[in-house]
Amino acid sequence: MKLFIASLLVFSLVILFLFALFPSDITVSRIVQINRSPTEVLRKINDLRKWESWNILLVNGLDNMKKVYAPVRIDSSHIQKGYFMIELLKVVPDTVSSIWHQGKKSFIGNYFLSGADGQTVVEWSLQFHIQWYPWDKLASMFYDKNLGPGMEKSLMNLKTELEGPVP
């Protein structure tokens, strides 16, 4: 019995050590080039009320809350539905920073804009701080695979909206 307990303890420590080798900070990012000026792109990104038309991650987050929470609070710098919330932190000519909350977890979302001659490169990054728990570290391996396609689709929706005919 002592050998079993000692083996279990050693195995647990080895697992904990291996997961400690995983990074604590993860960034998932995607980039798109849009044939519009940075000012036009910034106008679309800096107002959270406009995000529902192009941001898949926001729409999916709100859809997941539909059955649980009815009221939604949306204004230009804040969206909240139940325990899902997005807040704009900083808006400057080349950066829009936001914080996304879902329950007790939160992460930073940044849009970096650069460009000239009527073209803008938009880089969207989501930055996560991972707790030391082995299950959190293991789950972080799949962040890029799970979030990347939604980020790409969102950026393509943004590009389509901005490059489409001006109303």
Tab-separated table of C-alpha atoms in Angstrom:
chain	number	residue	atom	x	y	z
A	1	MET	CA	0.000	0.000	0.000
A	2	LYS	CA	2.864	2.360	0.832
A	3	LEU	CA	4.433	1.648	-2.548
A	4	PHE	CA	1.155	2.506	-4.298
A	5	ILE	CA	0.821	5.824	-2.425
A	6	ALA	CA	4.471	6.694	-3.063
A	7	SER	CA	4.082	5.843	-6.766
A	8	LEU	CA	0.939	7.954	-6.997
A	9	LEU	CA	2.708	10.866	-5.307
A	10	VAL	CA	5.722	10.632	-7.631
A	11	PHE	CA	3.471	10.329	-10.694
A	12	SER	CA	1.481	13.410	-9.583
A	13	LEU	CA	4.666	15.415	-9.093
A	14	VAL	CA	5.973	14.397	-12.522
A	15	ILE	CA	2.679	15.437	-14.148
A	16	LEU	CA	2.720	18.744	-12.265
A	17	PHE	CA	6.329	19.365	-13.329
A	18	LEU	CA	5.564	18.583	-16.991
A	19	PHE	CA	2.601	20.952	-17.067
A	20	ALA	CA	4.720	23.620	-15.363
A	21	LEU	CA	6.808	23.629	-18.556
A	22	PHE	CA	3.800	24.930	-20.513
A	23	PRO	CA	3.769	28.725	-20.902
A	24	SER	CA	1.617	30.778	-18.546
A	25	ASP	CA	0.775	33.390	-21.163
A	26	ILE	CA	-0.805	32.423	-24.477
A	27	THR	CA	-1.559	34.706	-27.427
A	28	VAL	CA	-3.798	33.780	-30.339
A	29	SER	CA	-3.648	36.235	-33.232
A	30	ARG	CA	-4.901	36.666	-36.774
A	31	ILE	CA	-4.224	39.315	-39.419
A	32	VAL	CA	-6.202	40.701	-42.363
A	33	GLN	CA	-5.565	43.461	-44.913
A	34	ILE	CA	-8.542	45.742	-45.595
A	35	ASN	CA	-8.765	48.151	-48.515
A	36	ARG	CA	-9.947	51.081	-46.396
A	37	SER	CA	-8.169	53.776	-44.407
A	38	PRO	CA	-7.243	53.121	-40.763
A	39	THR	CA	-9.724	55.823	-39.728
A	40	GLU	CA	-12.635	53.981	-41.375
A	41	VAL	CA	-11.569	50.668	-39.826
A	42	LEU	CA	-11.181	52.287	-36.409
A	43	ARG	CA	-14.734	53.681	-36.598
A	44	LYS	CA	-16.054	50.145	-37.109
A	45	ILE	CA	-13.960	48.565	-34.344
A	46	ASN	CA	-14.179	51.189	-31.593
A	47	ASP	CA	-17.962	50.883	-31.084
A	48	LEU	CA	-19.105	47.613	-29.497
A	49	ARG	CA	-22.639	48.116	-30.824
A	50	LYS	CA	-21.247	47.459	-34.322
A	51	TRP	CA	-19.449	44.245	-33.357
A	52	GLU	CA	-22.544	42.037	-33.600
A	53	SER	CA	-22.588	42.489	-37.372
A	54	TRP	CA	-19.117	41.012	-37.892
A	55	ASN	CA	-17.597	39.497	-34.706
A	56	ILE	CA	-18.427	35.776	-34.549
A	57	LEU	CA	-16.883	35.287	-31.097
A	58	LEU	CA	-19.174	37.955	-29.648
A	59	VAL	CA	-22.272	36.551	-31.349
A	60	ASN	CA	-21.431	33.005	-30.180
A	61	GLY	CA	-20.820	34.250	-26.635
A	62	LEU	CA	-24.171	36.027	-26.550
A	63	ASP	CA	-25.969	33.051	-28.133
A	64	ASN	CA	-24.607	30.758	-25.429
A	65	MET	CA	-26.159	33.043	-22.814
A	66	LYS	CA	-29.606	33.306	-24.500
A	67	LYS	CA	-31.201	30.465	-22.601
A	68	VAL	CA	-29.824	31.556	-19.249
A	69	TYR	CA	-30.020	35.356	-19.215
A	70	ALA	CA	-32.543	37.544	-21.008
A	71	PRO	CA	-31.335	41.147	-20.588
A	72	VAL	CA	-28.422	42.427	-22.638
A	73	ARG	CA	-26.663	45.694	-21.938
A	74	ILE	CA	-24.939	47.080	-25.023
A	75	ASP	CA	-23.444	50.521	-25.496
A	76	SER	CA	-20.440	51.817	-27.402
A	77	SER	CA	-17.916	50.632	-24.785
A	78	HIS	CA	-19.652	47.826	-22.866
A	79	ILE	CA	-21.575	44.614	-23.569
A	80	GLN	CA	-22.987	42.444	-20.824
A	81	LYS	CA	-25.280	39.457	-20.769
A	82	GLY	CA	-25.238	37.409	-17.610
A	83	TYR	CA	-21.673	36.571	-16.716
A	84	PHE	CA	-20.417	37.281	-20.264
A	85	MET	CA	-19.033	40.809	-20.588
A	86	ILE	CA	-16.779	42.823	-22.907
A	87	GLU	CA	-15.410	46.249	-22.028
A	88	LEU	CA	-13.322	48.610	-24.142
A	89	LEU	CA	-10.222	49.623	-22.215
A	90	LYS	CA	-8.393	51.895	-24.630
A	91	VAL	CA	-9.076	53.381	-28.042
A	92	VAL	CA	-6.263	55.258	-29.777
A	93	PRO	CA	-5.689	55.770	-33.523
A	94	ASP	CA	-3.708	52.542	-33.928
A	95	THR	CA	-5.020	50.301	-31.105
A	96	VAL	CA	-8.339	49.173	-29.662
A	97	SER	CA	-7.988	47.204	-26.421
A	98	SER	CA	-10.760	45.298	-24.705
A	99	ILE	CA	-11.179	42.897	-21.834
A	100	TRP	CA	-13.452	39.891	-22.183
A	101	HIS	CA	-14.958	38.304	-19.059
A	102	GLN	CA	-16.685	34.965	-18.957
A	103	GLY	CA	-17.446	33.907	-15.431
A	104	LYS	CA	-14.292	34.141	-13.340
A	105	LYS	CA	-11.990	34.011	-16.361
A	106	SER	CA	-10.939	37.027	-18.363
A	107	PHE	CA	-8.602	37.781	-21.240
A	108	ILE	CA	-7.387	40.774	-23.228
A	109	GLY	CA	-8.335	41.428	-26.850
A	110	ASN	CA	-6.350	43.910	-28.938
A	111	TYR	CA	-6.802	45.225	-32.451
A	112	PHE	CA	-3.650	46.791	-33.876
A	113	LEU	CA	-4.096	48.933	-37.000
A	114	SER	CA	-1.365	49.978	-39.402
A	115	GLY	CA	-1.458	51.136	-42.952
A	116	ALA	CA	-1.310	53.846	-45.551
A	117	ASP	CA	-2.598	54.630	-49.031
A	118	GLY	CA	-6.131	53.502	-48.263
A	119	GLN	CA	-5.113	50.081	-46.960
A	120	THR	CA	-5.092	48.893	-43.373
A	121	VAL	CA	-3.566	45.826	-41.806
A	122	VAL	CA	-5.589	44.695	-38.788
A	123	GLU	CA	-4.008	42.327	-36.284
A	124	TRP	CA	-6.402	40.880	-33.716
A	125	SER	CA	-4.801	39.194	-30.726
A	126	LEU	CA	-6.337	37.518	-27.698
A	127	GLN	CA	-4.027	37.224	-24.702
A	128	PHE	CA	-4.628	34.701	-21.928
A	129	HIS	CA	-2.930	34.192	-18.588
A	130	ILE	CA	-3.120	30.501	-17.718
A	131	GLN	CA	-3.318	29.313	-14.104
A	132	TRP	CA	-0.881	26.671	-12.905
A	133	TYR	CA	-3.540	23.959	-12.735
A	134	PRO	CA	-2.681	21.047	-15.063
A	135	TRP	CA	-6.184	21.018	-16.614
A	136	ASP	CA	-5.895	24.744	-17.467
A	137	LYS	CA	-2.449	24.218	-18.992
A	138	LEU	CA	-3.723	21.258	-21.012
A	139	ALA	CA	-6.757	23.201	-22.248
A	140	SER	CA	-4.509	26.073	-23.363
A	141	MET	CA	-2.999	23.786	-26.010
A	142	PHE	CA	-6.277	24.011	-27.919
A	143	TYR	CA	-6.925	27.779	-27.707
A	144	ASP	CA	-5.512	28.494	-31.159
A	145	LYS	CA	-7.439	25.634	-32.753
A	146	ASN	CA	-10.711	26.630	-31.064
A	147	LEU	CA	-10.522	30.417	-31.368
A	148	GLY	CA	-8.493	30.862	-34.567
A	149	PRO	CA	-11.212	29.931	-37.085
A	150	GLY	CA	-13.737	32.238	-35.384
A	151	MET	CA	-11.216	35.074	-35.370
A	152	GLU	CA	-10.466	34.514	-39.073
A	153	LYS	CA	-14.167	34.474	-39.963
A	154	SER	CA	-14.750	37.624	-37.906
A	155	LEU	CA	-11.919	39.477	-39.630
A	156	MET	CA	-13.177	38.373	-43.042
A	157	ASN	CA	-16.677	39.623	-42.091
A	158	LEU	CA	-15.125	42.948	-41.065
A	159	LYS	CA	-13.233	43.142	-44.364
A	160	THR	CA	-16.387	42.336	-46.361
A	161	GLU	CA	-18.437	44.969	-44.533
A	162	LEU	CA	-15.819	47.672	-44.899
A	163	GLU	CA	-14.940	46.937	-48.525
A	164	GLY	CA	-18.579	46.592	-49.579
A	165	PRO	CA	-20.551	49.468	-51.089
A	166	VAL	CA	-20.776	52.515	-48.852
A	167	PRO	CA	-24.414	53.070	-47.748
